[in-house]
Short mmCIF file of C-alpha atoms in Angstrom, two decimals:
data_model
loop_
_atom_site.label_atom_id
_atom_site.label_comp_id
_atom_site.label_asym_id
_atom_site.label_seq_id
_atom_site.Cartn_x
_atom_site.Cartn_y
_atom_site.Cartn_z
CA UNK Q 1 -15.98 10.46 31.11
CA UNK Q 2 -14.19 13.80 30.59
CA UNK Q 3 -14.79 16.33 27.80
CA UNK Q 4 -11.90 14.96 25.73
CA UNK Q 5 -13.31 11.42 25.93
CA UNK Q 6 -16.78 12.67 24.97
CA UNK Q 7 -15.41 14.55 21.97
CA UNK Q 8 -13.35 11.51 20.93
CA UNK Q 9 -16.37 9.21 21.17
CA UNK Q 10 -18.52 11.66 19.19
CA UNK Q 11 -15.89 11.75 16.43
CA UNK Q 12 -15.73 7.96 16.40
CA UNK Q 13 -19.52 7.61 16.11
CA UNK Q 14 -19.62 10.19 13.31
CA UNK Q 15 -16.92 8.31 11.38
CA UNK Q 16 -18.77 5.03 11.85
CA UNK Q 17 -22.03 6.59 10.69
CA UNK Q 18 -20.31 7.98 7.63
CA UNK Q 19 -19.04 4.53 6.70
CA UNK Q 20 -22.52 3.09 7.11
CA UNK Q 21 -23.93 5.82 4.87
CA UNK Q 22 -21.44 4.83 2.19
CA UNK Q 23 -22.70 1.27 2.37
CA UNK Q 24 -19.25 -0.07 3.21
CA UNK Q 25 -18.58 -3.04 5.44
CA UNK Q 26 -16.97 -1.65 8.58
CA UNK Q 27 -14.94 -3.67 11.06
CA UNK Q 28 -14.35 -1.91 14.35
CA UNK Q 29 -11.56 -2.99 16.70
CA UNK Q 30 -9.66 -1.37 19.53
CA UNK Q 31 -5.95 -0.76 19.93
CA UNK Q 32 -4.62 1.09 22.93
CA UNK Q 33 -8.07 2.51 23.60
CA UNK Q 34 -8.32 4.02 20.12
CA UNK Q 35 -10.77 2.64 17.56
CA UNK Q 36 -9.45 1.21 14.29
CA UNK Q 37 -11.88 1.14 11.40
CA UNK Q 38 -11.22 -0.93 8.30
CA UNK Q 39 -13.81 -0.52 5.61
CA UNK Q 40 -14.70 -1.46 2.06
CA UNK Q 41 -15.74 1.93 0.59
CA UNK Q 42 -18.55 1.93 -1.92
CA UNK Q 43 -18.53 4.35 -4.82
CA UNK Q 44 -21.30 6.90 -5.00
CA UNK Q 45 -23.62 6.71 -8.00
CA UNK Q 46 -23.39 10.51 -8.17
CA UNK Q 47 -19.75 10.37 -9.25
CA UNK Q 48 -19.15 7.39 -11.55
CA UNK Q 49 -15.56 6.22 -11.80
CA UNK Q 50 -13.82 6.54 -15.15
CA UNK Q 51 -13.25 3.17 -16.79
CA UNK Q 52 -11.18 1.81 -19.60
CA UNK Q 53 -13.19 0.62 -22.62
CA UNK Q 54 -13.05 -3.06 -21.64
CA UNK Q 55 -13.27 -2.73 -17.88
CA UNK Q 56 -16.22 -4.62 -16.46
CA UNK Q 57 -17.68 -3.89 -13.02
CA UNK Q 58 -18.98 -7.12 -11.49
CA UNK Q 59 -21.11 -7.67 -8.40
CA UNK Q 60 -21.81 -11.04 -6.83
CA UNK Q 61 -24.40 -11.92 -4.21
CA UNK Q 62 -24.20 -14.43 -1.36
CA UNK Q 63 -27.38 -16.00 0.02
CA UNK Q 64 -25.67 -16.63 3.36
CA UNK Q 65 -28.02 -15.84 6.26
CA UNK Q 66 -31.16 -15.49 4.17
CA UNK Q 67 -34.24 -17.59 4.85
CA UNK Q 68 -37.76 -17.24 3.54
CA UNK Q 69 -41.23 -18.68 3.91
CA UNK Q 70 -41.82 -18.75 0.14
CA UNK Q 71 -40.04 -18.22 -3.18
CA UNK Q 72 -41.66 -14.80 -3.41
CA UNK Q 73 -40.17 -13.75 -0.09
CA UNK Q 74 -36.73 -15.10 -1.01
CA UNK Q 75 -36.83 -13.24 -4.33
CA UNK Q 76 -37.66 -10.06 -2.44
CA UNK Q 77 -34.70 -10.55 -0.09
CA UNK Q 78 -32.27 -11.22 -2.93
CA UNK Q 79 -33.54 -8.10 -4.73
CA UNK Q 80 -32.86 -6.11 -1.55
CA UNK Q 81 -29.20 -7.22 -1.61
CA UNK Q 82 -29.00 -6.39 -5.30
CA UNK Q 83 -30.38 -2.93 -4.55
CA UNK Q 84 -27.43 -2.35 -2.24
CA UNK Q 85 -25.00 -3.55 -4.91
CA UNK Q 86 -26.25 -1.20 -7.63
CA UNK Q 87 -24.71 1.71 -5.73
CA UNK Q 88 -21.36 0.67 -7.21
CA UNK Q 89 -22.86 0.74 -10.71
CA UNK Q 90 -22.10 -2.85 -11.74
CA UNK Q 91 -22.26 -3.88 -15.36
CA UNK Q 92 -23.39 -7.35 -14.31
CA UNK Q 93 -24.68 -9.05 -11.15
CA UNK Q 94 -24.52 -12.81 -10.51
CA UNK Q 95 -27.00 -14.66 -8.29
CA UNK Q 96 -26.73 -18.03 -6.48
CA UNK Q 97 -27.91 -21.41 -7.77
CA UNK Q 98 -31.75 -21.75 -7.82
CA UNK Q 99 -31.84 -19.30 -4.90
CA UNK Q 100 -35.61 -18.75 -5.10
CA UNK Q 101 -36.25 -22.33 -3.98
CA UNK Q 102 -33.46 -22.71 -1.43
CA UNK Q 103 -33.36 -21.94 2.31
CA UNK Q 104 -37.16 -22.06 2.48
CA UNK Q 105 -38.91 -22.94 5.72
CA UNK Q 106 -41.16 -25.46 3.98
CA UNK Q 107 -38.39 -27.21 2.07
CA UNK Q 108 -37.75 -27.33 -1.65
CA UNK Q 109 -40.65 -27.76 -4.11
CA UNK Q 110 -40.73 -30.35 -6.90
CA UNK Q 111 -38.85 -29.00 -9.90
CA UNK Q 112 -41.71 -29.74 -12.32
CA UNK Q 113 -44.00 -27.51 -10.25
CA UNK Q 114 -41.82 -24.40 -10.48
CA UNK Q 115 -39.76 -24.66 -13.70
CA UNK Q 116 -40.60 -21.91 -16.20
CA UNK Q 117 -40.23 -21.35 -19.92
CA UNK Q 118 -39.20 -17.81 -20.87
CA UNK Q 119 -39.67 -14.92 -18.47
CA UNK Q 120 -42.09 -16.19 -15.84
CA UNK Q 121 -42.74 -15.37 -12.20
CA UNK Q 122 -39.15 -15.92 -11.08
CA UNK Q 123 -37.33 -14.15 -13.90
CA UNK Q 124 -39.75 -11.24 -14.31
CA UNK Q 125 -38.61 -9.15 -11.30
CA UNK Q 126 -34.97 -9.64 -12.27
CA UNK Q 127 -35.65 -8.68 -15.88
CA UNK Q 128 -37.26 -5.50 -14.57
CA UNK Q 129 -34.32 -4.91 -12.24
CA UNK Q 130 -31.86 -5.29 -15.12
CA UNK Q 131 -33.78 -2.80 -17.25
CA UNK Q 132 -34.32 -0.33 -14.40
CA UNK Q 133 -30.61 -0.33 -13.47
CA UNK Q 134 -29.19 -0.83 -16.98
CA UNK Q 135 -27.11 -3.85 -15.95
CA UNK Q 136 -26.84 -7.49 -16.93
CA UNK Q 137 -28.06 -10.15 -14.49
CA UNK Q 138 -27.10 -13.83 -14.32
CA UNK Q 139 -30.16 -15.43 -12.75
CA UNK Q 140 -29.95 -19.10 -11.80
CA UNK Q 141 -33.32 -20.82 -11.74
CA UNK Q 142 -35.26 -23.85 -12.97
CA UNK Q 143 -36.23 -23.62 -16.64
CA UNK Q 144 -38.39 -25.80 -18.84
CA UNK Q 145 -38.37 -26.98 -22.45
CA UNK Q 146 -41.48 -29.03 -23.11
CA UNK Q 147 -41.57 -31.81 -20.52
CA UNK Q 148 -37.88 -31.42 -19.60
CA UNK Q 149 -36.73 -29.31 -16.67
CA UNK Q 150 -33.23 -27.92 -16.15
CA UNK Q 151 -31.13 -26.16 -13.54
CA UNK Q 152 -30.10 -23.11 -15.57
CA UNK Q 153 -28.17 -19.86 -15.54
CA UNK Q 154 -30.20 -17.33 -17.54
CA UNK Q 155 -28.42 -14.25 -18.88
CA UNK Q 156 -30.49 -11.05 -18.93
CA UNK Q 157 -29.15 -8.01 -20.78
CA UNK Q 158 -29.41 -4.33 -19.86
CA UNK Q 159 -32.90 -4.21 -21.35
CA UNK Q 160 -34.09 -7.17 -19.28
CA UNK Q 161 -34.15 -9.52 -22.27
CA UNK Q 162 -32.94 -13.13 -22.25
CA UNK Q 163 -29.75 -13.29 -24.34
CA UNK Q 164 -28.55 -16.75 -23.37
CA UNK Q 165 -29.09 -19.74 -21.13
CA UNK Q 166 -26.75 -22.41 -19.83
CA UNK Q 167 -28.31 -25.66 -18.58
CA UNK Q 168 -26.33 -27.53 -15.94
CA UNK Q 169 -24.63 -30.42 -17.72
CA UNK Q 170 -23.64 -32.41 -14.63
CA UNK Q 171 -26.46 -32.35 -12.05
CA UNK Q 172 -26.27 -34.39 -8.84
CA UNK Q 173 -28.10 -37.66 -8.29
CA UNK Q 174 -30.47 -35.88 -5.90
CA UNK Q 175 -31.30 -33.24 -8.49
CA UNK Q 176 -32.05 -35.82 -11.17
CA UNK Q 177 -34.25 -37.73 -8.74
CA UNK Q 178 -36.14 -34.47 -8.18
CA UNK Q 179 -36.76 -33.96 -11.90
CA UNK Q 180 -33.71 -32.09 -13.21
CA UNK Q 181 -32.46 -33.27 -16.62
CA UNK Q 182 -28.76 -33.02 -17.53
CA UNK Q 183 -28.19 -30.19 -19.96
CA UNK Q 184 -26.53 -30.60 -23.36
CA UNK Q 185 -22.76 -31.01 -23.61
CA UNK Q 186 -22.57 -28.21 -26.18
CA UNK Q 187 -21.70 -25.36 -23.80
CA UNK Q 188 -22.86 -21.92 -25.01
CA UNK Q 189 -20.65 -18.83 -25.07
CA UNK Q 190 -22.85 -15.75 -24.83
CA UNK Q 191 -21.93 -12.62 -26.78
CA UNK Q 192 -22.71 -9.39 -24.91
CA UNK Q 193 -21.64 -5.76 -24.91
CA UNK Q 194 -19.28 -6.73 -22.07
CA UNK Q 195 -17.53 -9.49 -23.98
CA UNK Q 196 -17.89 -13.26 -24.24
CA UNK Q 197 -19.55 -14.78 -21.17
CA UNK Q 198 -20.30 -18.30 -20.00
CA UNK Q 199 -21.54 -20.25 -17.01
CA UNK Q 200 -21.06 -23.45 -15.07
CA UNK Q 201 -23.23 -24.41 -12.11
CA UNK Q 202 -22.25 -25.97 -8.77
CA UNK Q 203 -21.48 -29.71 -9.35
CA UNK Q 204 -20.13 -28.86 -12.82
CA UNK Q 205 -16.91 -27.83 -11.10
CA UNK Q 206 -16.02 -31.51 -10.68
CA UNK Q 207 -15.83 -32.06 -14.46
CA UNK Q 208 -13.37 -30.46 -16.89
CA UNK Q 209 -15.67 -30.61 -19.92
CA UNK Q 210 -17.62 -27.38 -19.60
CA UNK Q 211 -14.73 -25.28 -18.36
CA UNK Q 212 -12.52 -26.43 -21.23
CA UNK Q 213 -15.31 -25.87 -23.78
CA UNK Q 214 -15.75 -22.29 -22.56
CA UNK Q 215 -12.00 -21.70 -22.84
CA UNK Q 216 -11.98 -23.07 -26.39
CA UNK Q 217 -14.97 -20.87 -27.21
CA UNK Q 218 -13.15 -17.72 -26.12
CA UNK Q 219 -15.11 -16.98 -22.93
CA UNK Q 220 -13.64 -14.08 -20.96
CA UNK Q 221 -15.77 -14.24 -17.79
CA UNK Q 222 -17.40 -17.42 -16.47
CA UNK Q 223 -20.09 -17.24 -13.80
CA UNK Q 224 -20.53 -20.06 -11.31
CA UNK Q 225 -23.85 -20.00 -9.39
CA UNK Q 226 -23.55 -22.63 -6.70
CA UNK Q 227 -24.95 -24.15 -3.53
CA UNK Q 228 -21.46 -24.32 -1.96
CA UNK Q 229 -18.48 -21.99 -2.00
CA UNK Q 230 -15.96 -24.19 -3.80
CA UNK Q 231 -12.93 -22.64 -2.13
CA UNK Q 232 -9.67 -23.10 -4.04
CA UNK Q 233 -11.49 -24.95 -6.82
CA UNK Q 234 -12.87 -21.64 -8.06
CA UNK Q 235 -9.43 -20.01 -8.14
CA UNK Q 236 -8.00 -23.07 -9.89
CA UNK Q 237 -10.59 -22.95 -12.67
CA UNK Q 238 -9.64 -19.34 -13.34
CA UNK Q 239 -5.89 -19.90 -13.75
CA UNK Q 240 -6.33 -23.25 -15.50
CA UNK Q 241 -8.44 -21.70 -18.22
CA UNK Q 242 -7.18 -18.09 -18.22
CA UNK Q 243 -10.51 -16.35 -17.73
CA UNK Q 244 -12.18 -14.55 -14.84
CA UNK Q 245 -14.42 -16.72 -12.68
CA UNK Q 246 -17.23 -15.27 -10.57
CA UNK Q 247 -18.94 -17.43 -7.96
CA UNK Q 248 -22.29 -16.69 -6.37
CA UNK Q 249 -23.17 -19.08 -3.58
CA UNK Q 250 -25.91 -20.03 -1.18
CA UNK Q 251 -23.55 -20.33 1.78
CA UNK Q 252 -20.11 -19.16 2.86
CA UNK Q 253 -18.34 -16.78 0.46
CA UNK Q 254 -18.94 -15.66 -3.10
CA UNK Q 255 -15.95 -14.22 -4.95
CA UNK Q 256 -14.46 -12.72 -8.10
CA UNK Q 257 -11.22 -14.27 -9.39
CA UNK Q 258 -8.94 -12.76 -12.00
CA UNK Q 259 -7.35 -14.80 -14.81
CA UNK Q 260 -4.43 -15.78 -12.56
CA UNK Q 261 -6.78 -17.10 -9.87
CA UNK Q 262 -6.18 -14.20 -7.52
CA UNK Q 263 -9.24 -13.05 -5.59
CA UNK Q 264 -10.26 -9.51 -6.47
CA UNK Q 265 -13.21 -9.43 -4.09
CA UNK Q 266 -15.06 -11.76 -1.74
CA UNK Q 267 -18.15 -11.66 0.43
CA UNK Q 268 -17.98 -12.23 4.16
CA UNK Q 269 -20.23 -12.26 7.20
CA UNK Q 270 -19.71 -8.50 7.29
CA UNK Q 271 -20.71 -7.94 3.70
CA UNK Q 272 -23.11 -10.27 1.82
CA UNK Q 273 -22.23 -8.93 -1.62
CA UNK Q 274 -18.91 -8.12 -3.23
CA UNK Q 275 -17.78 -6.17 -6.25
CA UNK Q 276 -14.68 -5.71 -8.35
CA UNK Q 277 -13.58 -4.40 -11.72
CA UNK Q 278 -11.77 -6.54 -14.28
CA UNK Q 279 -9.99 -5.27 -17.38
CA UNK Q 280 -10.46 -7.65 -20.30
CA UNK Q 281 -7.87 -5.86 -22.44
CA UNK Q 282 -5.06 -8.13 -21.27
CA UNK Q 283 -3.04 -11.13 -22.41
CA UNK Q 284 -1.82 -14.14 -20.43
CA UNK Q 285 1.64 -15.30 -21.54
CA UNK Q 286 4.22 -17.95 -20.69
CA UNK Q 287 6.95 -15.76 -19.25
CA UNK Q 288 9.80 -17.37 -21.18
CA UNK Q 289 10.88 -16.48 -23.84
CA UNK Q 290 8.66 -13.39 -24.10
CA UNK Q 291 10.19 -11.80 -21.02
CA UNK Q 292 13.13 -10.90 -23.28
CA UNK Q 293 10.86 -8.33 -24.96
CA UNK Q 294 9.48 -6.76 -21.78
CA UNK Q 295 12.22 -4.12 -21.61
CA UNK Q 296 11.36 -2.98 -25.13
CA UNK Q 297 7.68 -2.99 -24.24
CA UNK Q 298 8.24 -0.74 -21.25
CA UNK Q 299 10.51 1.58 -23.22
CA UNK Q 300 7.86 1.89 -25.93
CA UNK Q 301 4.70 2.15 -23.83
CA UNK Q 302 5.73 3.01 -20.24
CA UNK Q 303 2.77 3.32 -17.92
CA UNK Q 304 0.34 2.79 -20.79
CA UNK Q 305 0.73 -0.90 -19.96
CA UNK Q 306 1.00 -3.01 -16.83
CA UNK Q 307 3.10 -6.18 -16.72
CA UNK Q 308 2.59 -8.60 -13.84
CA UNK Q 309 4.86 -11.64 -13.63
CA UNK Q 310 4.34 -14.65 -11.37
CA UNK Q 311 7.90 -15.88 -11.14
CA UNK Q 312 7.38 -19.42 -9.82
CA UNK Q 313 4.63 -20.28 -12.30
CA UNK Q 314 6.37 -18.38 -15.14
CA UNK Q 315 3.13 -16.61 -16.01
CA UNK Q 316 3.03 -13.02 -17.16
CA UNK Q 317 -0.02 -10.87 -17.75
CA UNK Q 318 0.24 -7.77 -19.92
CA UNK Q 319 -2.60 -5.29 -19.55
CA UNK Q 320 -3.40 -2.16 -21.53
CA UNK Q 321 -4.05 0.88 -19.37
CA UNK Q 322 -4.61 3.17 -22.35
CA UNK Q 323 -8.01 3.39 -24.09
CA UNK Q 324 -6.24 3.76 -27.45
CA UNK Q 325 -3.86 0.81 -27.04
CA UNK Q 326 -5.27 -2.57 -28.07
CA UNK Q 327 -3.56 -5.70 -26.86
CA UNK Q 328 -3.94 -7.35 -30.27
CA UNK Q 329 -1.87 -4.56 -31.82
CA UNK Q 330 0.78 -4.71 -29.10
CA UNK Q 331 1.05 -8.51 -29.36
CA UNK Q 332 1.49 -8.30 -33.12
CA UNK Q 333 4.04 -5.48 -32.91
CA UNK Q 334 6.30 -7.39 -30.52
CA UNK Q 335 5.56 -10.90 -31.88
CA UNK Q 336 4.12 -12.11 -28.59
CA UNK Q 337 1.67 -15.01 -28.29
CA UNK Q 338 -0.71 -16.01 -25.52
CA UNK Q 339 -0.03 -19.03 -23.35
CA UNK Q 340 -2.79 -20.93 -25.17
CA UNK Q 341 -1.20 -20.29 -28.56
CA UNK Q 342 2.26 -21.02 -27.12
CA UNK Q 343 1.02 -24.46 -26.01
CA UNK Q 344 -0.72 -25.14 -29.33
CA UNK Q 345 2.50 -24.38 -31.19
CA UNK Q 346 4.38 -26.89 -29.02
CA UNK Q 347 1.64 -29.51 -29.44
CA UNK Q 348 1.71 -29.24 -33.22
CA UNK Q 349 5.44 -29.85 -33.27
CA UNK Q 350 5.14 -32.67 -30.72
CA UNK Q 351 2.52 -34.41 -32.87
CA UNK Q 352 4.65 -34.01 -35.98
CA UNK Q 353 7.82 -35.42 -34.37
CA UNK Q 354 6.37 -37.98 -31.96
CA UNK Q 355 7.56 -41.55 -32.49
CA UNK Q 356 4.69 -44.02 -32.10
#
């Protein structure tokens, strides 16, 4: 190896080390003898990015590759992944379905033996984590109410307090045989400083009920702790109901989907957690006839807004990029309505004119 090759290799190793120090996922390949590095850079906590008022930084954790000898050890390993994720300063972190009792060498315990009421042994370290890092945490675990046990998504606020709980409405046969009760069909929407949040869990994805209830309740981000990845089902739930959907899974990939179903971030074998930022100051419209106003919108607001149109679906999303510009004001000014309201208007007229 000549001096030029040594210098080149030293530079390559330094660049790789720098990426590792940033916490990014680095993929190294070779092309014509020269290394190609593709990375997912991670923001430094020393220089927080400027955000719009309703931008929410979300992190999601995958349990892929983690095994433990006990719930305590699994909790410790999940906390280690969360500790990596806090470098991007997330507002909220989502965890997989009943992760503390999954992928254990000794198998899964009976639900009645581990379900907790309030902040017990499972939730306590995550409540502390939320308070220490000033972020919300969606912690999926077994909860108890009297003699009834549930598979739940517990919402912890920035102070580590429980602010809401969703109990899985559609558990599997195996879960019910192991002591899990179906949760109520009244699906809660949780009010937080981030906006209106909700949850569905794993098998719930096969039923429309909860997803539709969250849409009707005004949920803006729905978290989906799960045992499996769900694939295109997750994306479909996002565009069907016009809210962001965040999955956190025990195997394969966890991901963050925007309101149109597009993936903003996903985990992989290279990176067991993912993060992305969503702006909730946006409106989802049927493109026609409102597209006729888009020219006026751009003339009035320019780069203070962003308009994204999906031509084949005839969806358009208008997003405020100005802290002082509220979408409600813009929609009123230009007499625009959301897709949901557009459909309701049509349904009211259909019902009035329908011949029985």
